[in-house]
PDB file of C-alpha atoms in Angstrom:
ATOM      1  CA  MET O  86     -23.634 -41.531 -79.524  1.00 54.00           C
ATOM      2  CA  GLU O  87     -27.611 -42.551 -80.366  1.00 86.00           C
ATOM      3  CA  PHE O  88     -27.734 -41.453 -84.537  1.00 94.00           C
ATOM      4  CA  GLY O  89     -28.789 -38.012 -84.732  1.00 95.00           C
ATOM      5  CA  LYS O  90     -28.842 -37.274 -81.227  1.00 93.00           C
ATOM      6  CA  ILE O  91     -27.831 -33.568 -80.454  1.00 95.00           C
ATOM      7  CA  SER O  92     -27.570 -31.982 -76.915  1.00 93.00           C
ATOM      8  CA  ASN O  93     -29.872 -28.503 -77.769  1.00 96.00           C
ATOM      9  CA  ILE O  94     -32.471 -28.679 -80.169  1.00 97.00           C
ATOM     10  CA  GLU O  95     -33.576 -25.070 -79.746  1.00 95.00           C
ATOM     11  CA  ASN O  96     -32.414 -23.954 -83.092  1.00 96.00           C
ATOM     12  CA  VAL O  97     -33.633 -27.072 -85.223  1.00 97.00           C
ATOM     13  CA  SER O  98     -36.086 -26.098 -87.883  1.00 97.00           C
ATOM     14  CA  TRP O  99     -38.387 -28.660 -87.748  1.00 98.00           C
ATOM     15  CA  THR O 100     -40.233 -28.254 -91.564  1.00 97.00           C
ATOM     16  CA  LEU O 101     -40.915 -31.175 -93.271  1.00 98.00           C
ATOM     17  CA  PRO O 102     -39.857 -31.657 -96.820  1.00 98.00           C
ATOM     18  CA  PRO O 103     -42.496 -31.122 -99.161  1.00 98.00           C
ATOM     19  CA  ASP O 104     -44.316 -33.866-101.447  1.00 98.00           C
ATOM     20  CA  VAL O 105     -42.653 -35.143-103.959  1.00 98.00           C
ATOM     21  CA  ASP O 106     -44.273 -35.089-107.105  1.00 98.00           C
ATOM     22  CA  SER O 107     -43.029 -38.143-108.437  1.00 98.00           C
ATOM     23  CA  SER O 108     -43.961 -40.100-105.180  1.00 98.00           C
ATOM     24  CA  VAL O 109     -47.750 -38.254-105.289  1.00 97.00           C
ATOM     25  CA  GLU O 110     -47.632 -39.678-108.839  1.00 97.00           C
ATOM     26  CA  PHE O 111     -47.321 -43.143-107.320  1.00 97.00           C
ATOM     27  CA  LEU O 112     -49.790 -42.718-104.616  1.00 96.00           C
ATOM     28  CA  ARG O 113     -52.693 -42.220-107.090  1.00 94.00           C
ATOM     29  CA  SER O 114     -51.826 -44.746-109.085  1.00 94.00           C
ATOM     30  CA  LEU O 115     -52.320 -47.409-106.593  1.00 91.00           C
ATOM     31  CA  ASN O 116     -55.527 -49.258-106.235  1.00 71.00           C
ATOM     32  CA  SER O 117     -56.925 -47.116-103.145  1.00 63.00           C
ATOM     33  CA  SER O 118     -60.532 -48.758-103.053  1.00 65.00           C
ATOM     34  CA  VAL O 119     -59.526 -49.983 -99.747  1.00 67.00           C
ATOM     35  CA  GLY O 120     -60.047 -46.377 -98.133  1.00 77.00           C
ATOM     36  CA  PRO O 121     -58.095 -45.011 -95.483  1.00 87.00           C
ATOM     37  CA  ALA O 122     -55.100 -45.473 -94.770  1.00 95.00           C
ATOM     38  CA  LYS O 123     -54.506 -48.323 -91.835  1.00 97.00           C
ATOM     39  CA  TYR O 124     -52.337 -47.248 -88.933  1.00 98.00           C
ATOM     40  CA  TYR O 125     -50.025 -49.542 -87.035  1.00 98.00           C
ATOM     41  CA  ILE O 126     -48.547 -47.367 -84.034  1.00 98.00           C
ATOM     42  CA  GLY O 127     -45.826 -48.832 -81.796  1.00 98.00           C
ATOM     43  CA  THR O 128     -42.057 -47.911 -79.853  1.00 98.00           C
ATOM     44  CA  PRO O 129     -38.589 -49.992 -80.246  1.00 97.00           C
ATOM     45  CA  ALA O 130     -39.006 -52.407 -77.565  1.00 96.00           C
ATOM     46  CA  TRP O 131     -41.447 -53.899 -75.188  1.00 97.00           C
ATOM     47  CA  GLY O 132     -39.475 -54.547 -72.041  1.00 96.00           C
ATOM     48  CA  HIS O 133     -39.292 -51.629 -69.580  1.00 96.00           C
ATOM     49  CA  LYS O 134     -40.600 -52.247 -66.029  1.00 96.00           C
ATOM     50  CA  GLU O 135     -40.973 -47.889 -66.509  1.00 96.00           C
ATOM     51  CA  TRP O 136     -44.256 -48.922 -68.065  1.00 97.00           C
ATOM     52  CA  ILE O 137     -45.369 -50.874 -64.779  1.00 96.00           C
ATOM     53  CA  GLY O 138     -48.224 -48.654 -63.729  1.00 94.00           C
ATOM     54  CA  LYS O 139     -48.841 -47.203 -66.916  1.00 95.00           C
ATOM     55  CA  ILE O 140     -49.926 -49.527 -69.665  1.00 96.00           C
ATOM     56  CA  TYR O 141     -48.527 -52.965 -67.283  1.00 97.00           C
ATOM     57  CA  PRO O 142     -50.576 -53.543 -64.080  1.00 95.00           C
ATOM     58  CA  GLU O 143     -48.698 -53.060 -61.228  1.00 94.00           C
ATOM     59  CA  LYS O 144     -46.683 -56.902 -60.117  1.00 94.00           C
ATOM     60  CA  THR O 145     -46.865 -57.743 -63.882  1.00 96.00           C
ATOM     61  CA  LYS O 146     -44.088 -60.198 -64.589  1.00 96.00           C
ATOM     62  CA  ALA O 147     -41.439 -59.327 -67.344  1.00 96.00           C
ATOM     63  CA  VAL O 148     -42.305 -62.801 -69.388  1.00 96.00           C
ATOM     64  CA  ASP O 149     -46.580 -60.875 -69.273  1.00 97.00           C
ATOM     65  CA  TYR O 150     -44.441 -57.407 -70.823  1.00 97.00           C
ATOM     66  CA  LEU O 151     -45.428 -58.369 -74.560  1.00 98.00           C
ATOM     67  CA  SER O 152     -48.831 -59.359 -73.888  1.00 97.00           C
ATOM     68  CA  PHE O 153     -49.961 -56.097 -72.659  1.00 97.00           C
ATOM     69  CA  TYR O 154     -47.651 -54.104 -74.798  1.00 98.00           C
ATOM     70  CA  SER O 155     -50.292 -55.596 -77.948  1.00 97.00           C
ATOM     71  CA  GLN O 156     -53.203 -55.188 -75.826  1.00 96.00           C
ATOM     72  CA  ASN O 157     -52.178 -51.272 -76.270  1.00 97.00           C
ATOM     73  CA  PHE O 158     -50.406 -51.476 -79.446  1.00 98.00           C
ATOM     74  CA  ASN O 159     -50.648 -52.299 -82.871  1.00 98.00           C
ATOM     75  CA  THR O 160     -46.688 -53.212 -84.056  1.00 98.00           C
ATOM     76  CA  ILE O 161     -43.487 -52.873 -82.821  1.00 98.00           C
ATOM     77  CA  GLU O 162     -40.053 -52.223 -84.090  1.00 98.00           C
ATOM     78  CA  LEU O 163     -38.258 -54.864 -83.059  1.00 98.00           C
ATOM     79  CA  ASN O 164     -34.729 -53.843 -83.051  1.00 97.00           C
ATOM     80  CA  THR O 165     -33.732 -57.027 -81.268  1.00 97.00           C
ATOM     81  CA  SER O 166     -33.504 -58.967 -84.532  1.00 98.00           C
ATOM     82  CA  HIS O 167     -30.815 -56.323 -85.477  1.00 98.00           C
ATOM     83  CA  TYR O 168     -28.796 -57.710 -82.725  1.00 97.00           C
ATOM     84  CA  ARG O 169     -29.349 -62.072 -83.067  1.00 97.00           C
ATOM     85  CA  ILE O 170     -32.097 -63.716 -85.786  1.00 98.00           C
ATOM     86  CA  PRO O 171     -34.239 -65.156 -83.048  1.00 98.00           C
ATOM     87  CA  SER O 172     -35.123 -68.700 -83.508  1.00 98.00           C
ATOM     88  CA  LYS O 173     -38.800 -70.596 -83.796  1.00 97.00           C
ATOM     89  CA  GLU O 174     -38.940 -71.203 -80.124  1.00 98.00           C
ATOM     90  CA  GLN O 175     -38.553 -67.843 -79.701  1.00 97.00           C
ATOM     91  CA  THR O 176     -41.174 -66.807 -81.315  1.00 98.00           C
ATOM     92  CA  ASP O 177     -43.019 -69.298 -81.057  1.00 98.00           C
ATOM     93  CA  LYS O 178     -43.145 -68.006 -77.533  1.00 97.00           C
ATOM     94  CA  TRP O 179     -43.716 -64.130 -79.088  1.00 98.00           C
ATOM     95  CA  LYS O 180     -46.620 -65.363 -80.930  1.00 97.00           C
ATOM     96  CA  SER O 181     -48.458 -67.187 -78.431  1.00 97.00           C
ATOM     97  CA  GLN O 182     -49.149 -63.623 -76.741  1.00 96.00           C
ATOM     98  CA  LEU O 183     -50.899 -61.533 -79.514  1.00 96.00           C
ATOM     99  CA  HIS O 184     -53.957 -60.451 -80.818  1.00 91.00           C
ATOM    100  CA  SER O 185     -54.517 -61.373 -84.472  1.00 91.00           C
ATOM    101  CA  GLU O 186     -54.159 -58.405 -85.962  1.00 95.00           C
ATOM    102  CA  PHE O 187     -50.488 -57.796 -84.287  1.00 98.00           C
ATOM    103  CA  LEU O 188     -47.443 -57.276 -86.870  1.00 98.00           C
ATOM    104  CA  PHE O 189     -43.978 -57.203 -85.707  1.00 98.00           C
ATOM    105  CA  CYS O 190     -41.623 -54.896 -88.243  1.00 98.00           C
ATOM    106  CA  PRO O 191     -38.526 -56.433 -88.474  1.00 98.00           C
ATOM    107  CA  LYS O 192     -34.767 -54.542 -88.297  1.00 98.00           C
ATOM    108  CA  VAL O 193     -32.705 -56.676 -90.442  1.00 98.00           C
ATOM    109  CA  PHE O 194     -29.660 -58.748 -88.719  1.00 98.00           C
ATOM    110  CA  GLN O 195     -26.358 -56.467 -88.655  1.00 98.00           C
ATOM    111  CA  GLY O 196     -24.409 -59.697 -90.076  1.00 97.00           C
ATOM    112  CA  ILE O 197     -26.380 -58.478 -92.986  1.00 98.00           C
ATOM    113  CA  SER O 198     -27.047 -55.083 -92.903  1.00 98.00           C
ATOM    114  CA  HIS O 199     -23.392 -53.979 -91.524  1.00 96.00           C
ATOM    115  CA  ALA O 200     -21.278 -56.369 -91.918  1.00 94.00           C
ATOM    116  CA  PRO O 201     -18.878 -56.189 -95.118  1.00 91.00           C
ATOM    117  CA  ALA O 202     -19.855 -58.459 -96.796  1.00 94.00           C
ATOM    118  CA  GLY O 203     -23.752 -58.979 -95.295  1.00 96.00           C
ATOM    119  CA  LEU O 204     -25.636 -57.743 -97.880  1.00 97.00           C
ATOM    120  CA  LEU O 205     -23.919 -60.987 -99.818  1.00 94.00           C
ATOM    121  CA  ASP O 206     -24.351 -63.678 -97.488  1.00 96.00           C
ATOM    122  CA  ARG O 207     -26.697 -66.268 -98.739  1.00 95.00           C
ATOM    123  CA  THR O 208     -26.152 -68.535 -95.630  1.00 96.00           C
ATOM    124  CA  LEU O 209     -27.084 -65.713 -93.476  1.00 97.00           C
ATOM    125  CA  LEU O 210     -29.961 -64.231 -95.240  1.00 97.00           C
ATOM    126  CA  LYS O 211     -31.741 -68.019 -95.795  1.00 97.00           C
ATOM    127  CA  GLU O 212     -31.136 -67.843 -91.561  1.00 98.00           C
ATOM    128  CA  TRP O 213     -33.157 -64.658 -91.827  1.00 98.00           C
ATOM    129  CA  PHE O 214     -36.055 -65.841 -94.099  1.00 98.00           C
ATOM    130  CA  SER O 215     -36.829 -68.668 -92.116  1.00 98.00           C
ATOM    131  CA  PHE O 216     -37.199 -66.411 -89.068  1.00 98.00           C
ATOM    132  CA  LEU O 217     -39.930 -64.501 -90.517  1.00 98.00           C
ATOM    133  CA  GLU O 218     -41.638 -67.393 -92.202  1.00 98.00           C
ATOM    134  CA  ASN O 219     -41.959 -68.100 -87.952  1.00 98.00           C
ATOM    135  CA  LEU O 220     -43.758 -65.267 -87.565  1.00 98.00           C
ATOM    136  CA  GLY O 221     -46.243 -65.919 -89.825  1.00 97.00           C
ATOM    137  CA  THR O 222     -49.767 -63.705 -89.883  1.00 98.00           C
ATOM    138  CA  HIS O 223     -47.758 -61.617 -87.433  1.00 98.00           C
ATOM    139  CA  LEU O 224     -44.915 -60.437 -89.620  1.00 98.00           C
ATOM    140  CA  GLY O 225     -45.722 -56.716 -91.577  1.00 98.00           C
ATOM    141  CA  PRO O 226     -42.683 -55.155 -93.450  1.00 98.00           C
ATOM    142  CA  CYS O 227     -39.119 -55.293 -92.151  1.00 98.00           C
ATOM    143  CA  PHE O 228     -36.440 -52.471 -92.641  1.00 98.00           C
ATOM    144  CA  ILE O 229     -33.202 -52.775 -93.458  1.00 98.00           C
ATOM    145  CA  GLN O 230     -31.153 -49.730 -91.475  1.00 98.00           C
ATOM    146  CA  PHE O 231     -27.889 -49.006 -93.487  1.00 97.00           C
ATOM    147  CA  SER O 232     -24.728 -47.931 -91.313  1.00 96.00           C
ATOM    148  CA  PRO O 233     -24.310 -43.812 -91.816  1.00 95.00           C
ATOM    149  CA  GLY O 234     -20.450 -45.238 -94.039  1.00 96.00           C
ATOM    150  CA  PHE O 235     -23.488 -47.752 -96.530  1.00 97.00           C
ATOM    151  CA  ASP O 236     -22.945 -44.611 -99.397  1.00 98.00           C
ATOM    152  CA  TYR O 237     -23.795 -44.163-102.740  1.00 97.00           C
ATOM    153  CA  GLY O 238     -21.009 -45.762-104.392  1.00 97.00           C
ATOM    154  CA  LYS O 239     -21.931 -49.278-102.676  1.00 97.00           C
ATOM    155  CA  LYS O 240     -24.825 -48.676-104.904  1.00 97.00           C
ATOM    156  CA  ALA O 241     -24.333 -51.858-106.127  1.00 96.00           C
ATOM    157  CA  ALA O 242     -24.359 -54.302-103.458  1.00 96.00           C
ATOM    158  CA  LEU O 243     -27.524 -52.691-102.298  1.00 97.00           C
ATOM    159  CA  PHE O 244     -29.080 -53.750-105.715  1.00 97.00           C
ATOM    160  CA  HIS O 245     -27.920 -57.144-105.497  1.00 96.00           C
ATOM    161  CA  PHE O 246     -29.060 -58.002-102.047  1.00 97.00           C
ATOM    162  CA  LEU O 247     -32.927 -56.316-103.657  1.00 98.00           C
ATOM    163  CA  GLN O 248     -32.787 -58.925-106.028  1.00 96.00           C
ATOM    164  CA  GLN O 249     -31.513 -61.946-103.517  1.00 94.00           C
ATOM    165  CA  TRP O 250     -35.057 -60.472-101.119  1.00 97.00           C
ATOM    166  CA  PRO O 251     -38.080 -62.643-101.981  1.00 97.00           C
ATOM    167  CA  LYS O 252     -40.981 -60.695-103.162  1.00 95.00           C
ATOM    168  CA  ASP O 253     -43.266 -62.321-100.038  1.00 95.00           C
ATOM    169  CA  PHE O 254     -41.928 -60.646 -97.661  1.00 98.00           C
ATOM    170  CA  GLU O 255     -42.037 -57.087 -97.580  1.00 98.00           C
ATOM    171  CA  LEU O 256     -38.844 -54.831 -96.993  1.00 98.00           C
ATOM    172  CA  ALA O 257     -38.127 -51.071 -96.337  1.00 98.00           C
ATOM    173  CA  LEU O 258     -34.922 -48.963 -96.772  1.00 98.00           C
ATOM    174  CA  GLU O 259     -32.911 -46.658 -94.539  1.00 98.00           C
ATOM    175  CA  PHE O 260     -30.987 -44.816 -95.534  1.00 98.00           C
ATOM    176  CA  ARG O 261     -28.672 -42.852 -93.302  1.00 97.00           C
ATOM    177  CA  HIS O 262     -25.493 -41.901 -95.207  1.00 98.00           C
ATOM    178  CA  PRO O 263     -26.572 -37.988 -97.337  1.00 97.00           C
ATOM    179  CA  SER O 264     -25.407 -39.114-100.518  1.00 98.00           C
ATOM    180  CA  TRP O 265     -28.663 -41.452-101.028  1.00 98.00           C
ATOM    181  CA  PHE O 266     -30.845 -37.827-100.647  1.00 98.00           C
ATOM    182  CA  GLN O 267     -31.226 -34.600-102.862  1.00 96.00           C
ATOM    183  CA  GLN O 268     -33.367 -31.825-100.914  1.00 94.00           C
ATOM    184  CA  GLY O 269     -35.801 -33.802 -99.066  1.00 97.00           C
ATOM    185  CA  ARG O 270     -36.375 -36.950-101.604  1.00 98.00           C
ATOM    186  CA  ILE O 271     -34.944 -40.039-102.085  1.00 98.00           C
ATOM    187  CA  LEU O 272     -32.547 -39.860-105.159  1.00 98.00           C
ATOM    188  CA  PRO O 273     -35.063 -39.843-108.203  1.00 98.00           C
ATOM    189  CA  ALA O 274     -33.813 -42.494-110.189  1.00 97.00           C
ATOM    190  CA  LEU O 275     -33.280 -45.076-107.226  1.00 98.00           C
ATOM    191  CA  GLU O 276     -37.380 -43.617-106.382  1.00 98.00           C
ATOM    192  CA  LYS O 277     -38.624 -45.040-109.546  1.00 98.00           C
ATOM    193  CA  TYR O 278     -37.043 -48.853-109.048  1.00 98.00           C
ATOM    194  CA  LEU O 279     -38.218 -48.902-105.770  1.00 98.00           C
ATOM    195  CA  GLN O 280     -41.612 -47.762-106.937  1.00 98.00           C
ATOM    196  CA  ALA O 281     -41.227 -50.596-109.569  1.00 98.00           C
ATOM    197  CA  GLN O 282     -40.203 -52.949-107.517  1.00 97.00           C
ATOM    198  CA  ARG O 283     -42.693 -51.839-104.268  1.00 97.00           C
ATOM    199  CA  ILE O 284     -39.612 -51.397-101.707  1.00 98.00           C
ATOM    200  CA  GLY O 285     -40.835 -49.282 -98.964  1.00 98.00           C
ATOM    201  CA  LEU O 286     -38.766 -46.260 -97.576  1.00 98.00           C
ATOM    202  CA  VAL O 287     -38.256 -45.707 -93.728  1.00 98.00           C
ATOM    203  CA  ILE O 288     -38.548 -42.200 -93.011  1.00 98.00           C
ATOM    204  CA  THR O 289     -36.190 -41.371 -89.900  1.00 98.00           C
ATOM    205  CA  ASP O 290     -37.431 -37.999 -88.625  1.00 98.00           C
ATOM    206  CA  VAL O 291     -34.572 -36.814 -85.858  1.00 98.00           C
ATOM    207  CA  ALA O 292     -33.060 -33.856 -84.926  1.00 98.00           C
ATOM    208  CA  GLY O 293     -29.493 -33.880 -85.566  1.00 97.00           C
ATOM    209  CA  ARG O 294     -29.660 -35.200 -89.346  1.00 97.00           C
ATOM    210  CA  ARG O 295     -32.242 -32.792 -91.516  1.00 97.00           C
ATOM    211  CA  ASP O 296     -30.671 -33.966 -93.956  1.00 96.00           C
ATOM    212  CA  VAL O 297     -31.574 -37.488 -94.011  1.00 96.00           C
ATOM    213  CA  LEU O 298     -35.356 -36.285 -93.253  1.00 98.00           C
ATOM    214  CA  HIS O 299     -37.617 -37.241 -97.186  1.00 98.00           C
ATOM    215  CA  SER O 300     -41.089 -37.675 -98.224  1.00 98.00           C
ATOM    216  CA  SER O 301     -40.406 -40.088-101.117  1.00 98.00           C
ATOM    217  CA  ILE O 302     -42.597 -43.102-101.019  1.00 98.00           C
ATOM    218  CA  SER O 303     -41.738 -46.408-103.168  1.00 98.00           C
ATOM    219  CA  SER O 304     -44.765 -48.296-101.784  1.00 98.00           C
ATOM    220  CA  SER O 305     -48.528 -48.998-100.948  1.00 97.00           C
ATOM    221  CA  PHE O 306     -47.091 -47.953 -97.557  1.00 98.00           C
ATOM    222  CA  THR O 307     -44.613 -45.800 -95.738  1.00 98.00           C
ATOM    223  CA  MET O 308     -42.784 -46.413 -92.141  1.00 98.00           C
ATOM    224  CA  LEU O 309     -41.907 -43.215 -89.602  1.00 98.00           C
ATOM    225  CA  ARG O 310     -39.614 -43.566 -87.714  1.00 98.00           C
ATOM    226  CA  PHE O 311     -40.633 -40.628 -85.201  1.00 98.00           C
ATOM    227  CA  ILE O 312     -37.572 -39.998 -82.791  1.00 98.00           C
ATOM    228  CA  GLY O 313     -38.698 -37.380 -79.608  1.00 98.00           C
ATOM    229  CA  ASN O 314     -36.722 -35.263 -77.695  1.00 97.00           C
ATOM    230  CA  ASP O 315     -38.044 -35.903 -73.686  1.00 97.00           C
ATOM    231  CA  LEU O 316     -42.031 -34.519 -74.538  1.00 98.00           C
ATOM    232  CA  HIS O 317     -40.315 -31.418 -75.837  1.00 97.00           C
ATOM    233  CA  ALA O 318     -42.805 -29.069 -77.135  1.00 98.00           C
ATOM    234  CA  SER O 319     -41.457 -29.360 -80.445  1.00 98.00           C
ATOM    235  CA  ASP O 320     -42.781 -33.101 -80.101  1.00 98.00           C
ATOM    236  CA  PHE O 321     -46.888 -32.704 -80.234  1.00 98.00           C
ATOM    237  CA  SER O 322     -46.376 -30.030 -83.404  1.00 98.00           C
ATOM    238  CA  ARG O 323     -44.155 -32.121 -84.868  1.00 98.00           C
ATOM    239  CA  ALA O 324     -46.874 -35.243 -84.130  1.00 98.00           C
ATOM    240  CA  GLN O 325     -49.579 -32.537 -84.977  1.00 98.00           C
ATOM    241  CA  GLU O 326     -47.609 -31.978 -87.885  1.00 98.00           C
ATOM    242  CA  TRP O 327     -47.008 -35.987 -89.110  1.00 98.00           C
ATOM    243  CA  ALA O 328     -50.501 -36.251 -88.442  1.00 98.00           C
ATOM    244  CA  ALA O 329     -51.699 -33.513 -91.495  1.00 98.00           C
ATOM    245  CA  ARG O 330     -49.088 -35.052 -93.674  1.00 98.00           C
ATOM    246  CA  LEU O 331     -49.991 -38.346 -93.205  1.00 98.00           C
ATOM    247  CA  ASN O 332     -53.986 -37.813 -93.896  1.00 97.00           C
ATOM    248  CA  SER O 333     -52.970 -36.227 -96.664  1.00 96.00           C
ATOM    249  CA  TRP O 334     -51.472 -39.308 -98.241  1.00 97.00           C
ATOM    250  CA  SER O 335     -54.052 -41.716 -97.499  1.00 96.00           C
ATOM    251  CA  GLN O 336     -56.340 -39.825 -99.149  1.00 94.00           C
ATOM    252  CA  GLN O 337     -53.686 -39.838-102.631  1.00 94.00           C
ATOM    253  CA  GLY O 338     -53.713 -43.727-101.753  1.00 95.00           C
ATOM    254  CA  LEU O 339     -51.248 -44.494 -99.259  1.00 96.00           C
ATOM    255  CA  GLN O 340     -53.019 -47.665 -97.997  1.00 96.00           C
ATOM    256  CA  ARG O 341     -50.592 -48.610 -94.649  1.00 97.00           C
ATOM    257  CA  VAL O 342     -48.632 -46.548 -92.331  1.00 98.00           C
ATOM    258  CA  PHE O 343     -46.516 -47.679 -89.476  1.00 98.00           C
ATOM    259  CA  TYR O 344     -45.416 -45.398 -86.925  1.00 98.00           C
ATOM    260  CA  PHE O 345     -42.709 -46.093 -84.543  1.00 98.00           C
ATOM    261  CA  VAL O 346     -42.216 -43.609 -81.511  1.00 98.00           C
ATOM    262  CA  HIS O 347     -38.945 -42.875 -79.641  1.00 98.00           C
ATOM    263  CA  GLU O 348     -38.150 -40.877 -76.905  1.00 97.00           C
ATOM    264  CA  PRO O 349     -34.841 -41.363 -74.865  1.00 96.00           C
ATOM    265  CA  ASP O 350     -34.467 -44.491 -73.345  1.00 95.00           C
ATOM    266  CA  ASP O 351     -38.502 -44.858 -74.907  1.00 95.00           C
ATOM    267  CA  ILE O 352     -39.668 -44.182 -70.916  1.00 96.00           C
ATOM    268  CA  LYS O 353     -41.391 -42.167 -71.271  1.00 97.00           C
ATOM    269  CA  SER O 354     -42.987 -43.571 -74.864  1.00 98.00           C
ATOM    270  CA  PRO O 355     -46.214 -44.622 -73.854  1.00 97.00           C
ATOM    271  CA  GLU O 356     -46.879 -40.537 -73.233  1.00 97.00           C
ATOM    272  CA  MET O 357     -45.763 -39.562 -76.387  1.00 98.00           C
ATOM    273  CA  ALA O 358     -47.822 -42.661 -77.868  1.00 98.00           C
ATOM    274  CA  GLN O 359     -50.583 -41.430 -76.816  1.00 97.00           C
ATOM    275  CA  ALA O 360     -50.441 -37.580 -77.807  1.00 98.00           C
ATOM    276  CA  VAL O 361     -50.674 -39.263 -81.869  1.00 98.00           C
ATOM    277  CA  ILE O 362     -52.669 -41.746 -81.826  1.00 98.00           C
ATOM    278  CA  ARG O 363     -55.339 -38.744 -80.900  1.00 98.00           C
ATOM    279  CA  ASP O 364     -54.188 -36.377 -83.638  1.00 98.00           C
ATOM    280  CA  LEU O 365     -54.084 -39.218 -86.020  1.00 98.00           C
ATOM    281  CA  ASN O 366     -57.812 -39.675 -85.191  1.00 97.00           C
ATOM    282  CA  ASP O 367     -58.248 -36.091 -84.849  1.00 97.00           C
ATOM    283  CA  GLU O 368     -56.581 -35.112 -87.992  1.00 95.00           C
ATOM    284  CA  ALA O 369     -56.862 -38.561 -90.326  1.00 94.00           C
ATOM    285  CA  GLY O 370     -59.489 -39.758 -89.223  1.00 93.00           C
ATOM    286  CA  ALA O 371     -57.315 -42.868 -87.904  1.00 95.00           C
ATOM    287  CA  SER O 372     -60.529 -44.683 -85.336  1.00 93.00           C
ATOM    288  CA  LEU O 373     -57.215 -46.057 -83.049  1.00 96.00           C
ATOM    289  CA  GLU O 374     -57.975 -46.658 -79.572  1.00 95.00           C
ATOM    290  CA  PRO O 375     -56.311 -44.835 -76.264  1.00 96.00           C
ATOM    291  CA  LEU O 376     -53.354 -46.515 -74.791  1.00 96.00           C
ATOM    292  CA  LYS O 377     -55.542 -48.280 -71.768  1.00 93.00           C
ATOM    293  CA  TRP O 378     -53.548 -46.060 -69.137  1.00 88.00           C
ATOM    294  CA  LEU O 379     -53.364 -47.247 -65.715  1.00 79.00           C
ATOM    295  CA  SER O 380     -52.636 -43.756 -63.684  1.00 61.00           C
TER     296      SER O 380
END
C-alpha cells in the first residue's frame, strides 16, 4: 500500500501543526532582501497519456510529453531517479526539451536511501553526484526519502551520510519513522543541526500519517509533498490553508517553495495543481501562470 494511504478519510484531522518558534527565528535570520518567496509547482511524473487533451495536445507523442509538461510546470519531483540513476545521455535528452528556469528535484536512488549500507556506499554516491552534475543549471534541491523503518537509532549513519554530501548540491530530508518527530516538528536538536548546515526538510501531508506532518524549516527553501485524495473537497481546503501558511513563511524570510501535487495515479494532478496555483496567486501573490488547459 502507498505510504499513508487510507480508504476512508472522512474522520481525518487536516489541521496543520502550528509554527515552530525556532524555525520562525531561523527564517527571520535569513537575508530576505530577495523579496517574496519564489514558487515552484510540479508533480511526480510527466509520462501520463491521460493528460492528452488536458495539458498535452491531441496526438502528442510520449517523447514530447516532457516538453509540454515544462510549458506548464517549472519543476518536477523526479521519482525515476529513485529506481535507477539516469545516464548522461538520458539527462541531455531531457534538458534539450526544457525552458531555462525549469528545475529537477531528484529523489535519491533507493540503493543509497534504502539499502542496508547504502548511505555509506561511496561508489554509488560518486555515481549519484555525477548525475546531479549532469543536470547542470536544471538541478534544484534533491531529496532523500528514508524508509519507514529508518528510525532515530540509525542517526549515526545519517550524520555520516550528511558529512559526505557536497555543499554544492542542495538536499532535503524526508523522514517517515515517528521517532524523528515531536509534536508537529522535527526533533529540536536535529532541526538545529540541519539549520546550521542549511539542509532542508520535506513536509509530507498525507491522510494516514498525520504523525509525520511537521512545520520545521531548516533551509532557505521548503519542499511540500501534497498527497491528494482524488479531488475530494478536503484537497481544496487543504490547498487554501497551505497557501496561507506558505505566504506567512515567505513574509518571515522563506525564499523558495517546491510544491509537489500528488493525486491517485497522478491522473488528476493537473486539476489539483491548477487549484494550487490559483490559491498561491490569490493568497501569496505568487504570480504563477495558470496551466495551459486545452479543453
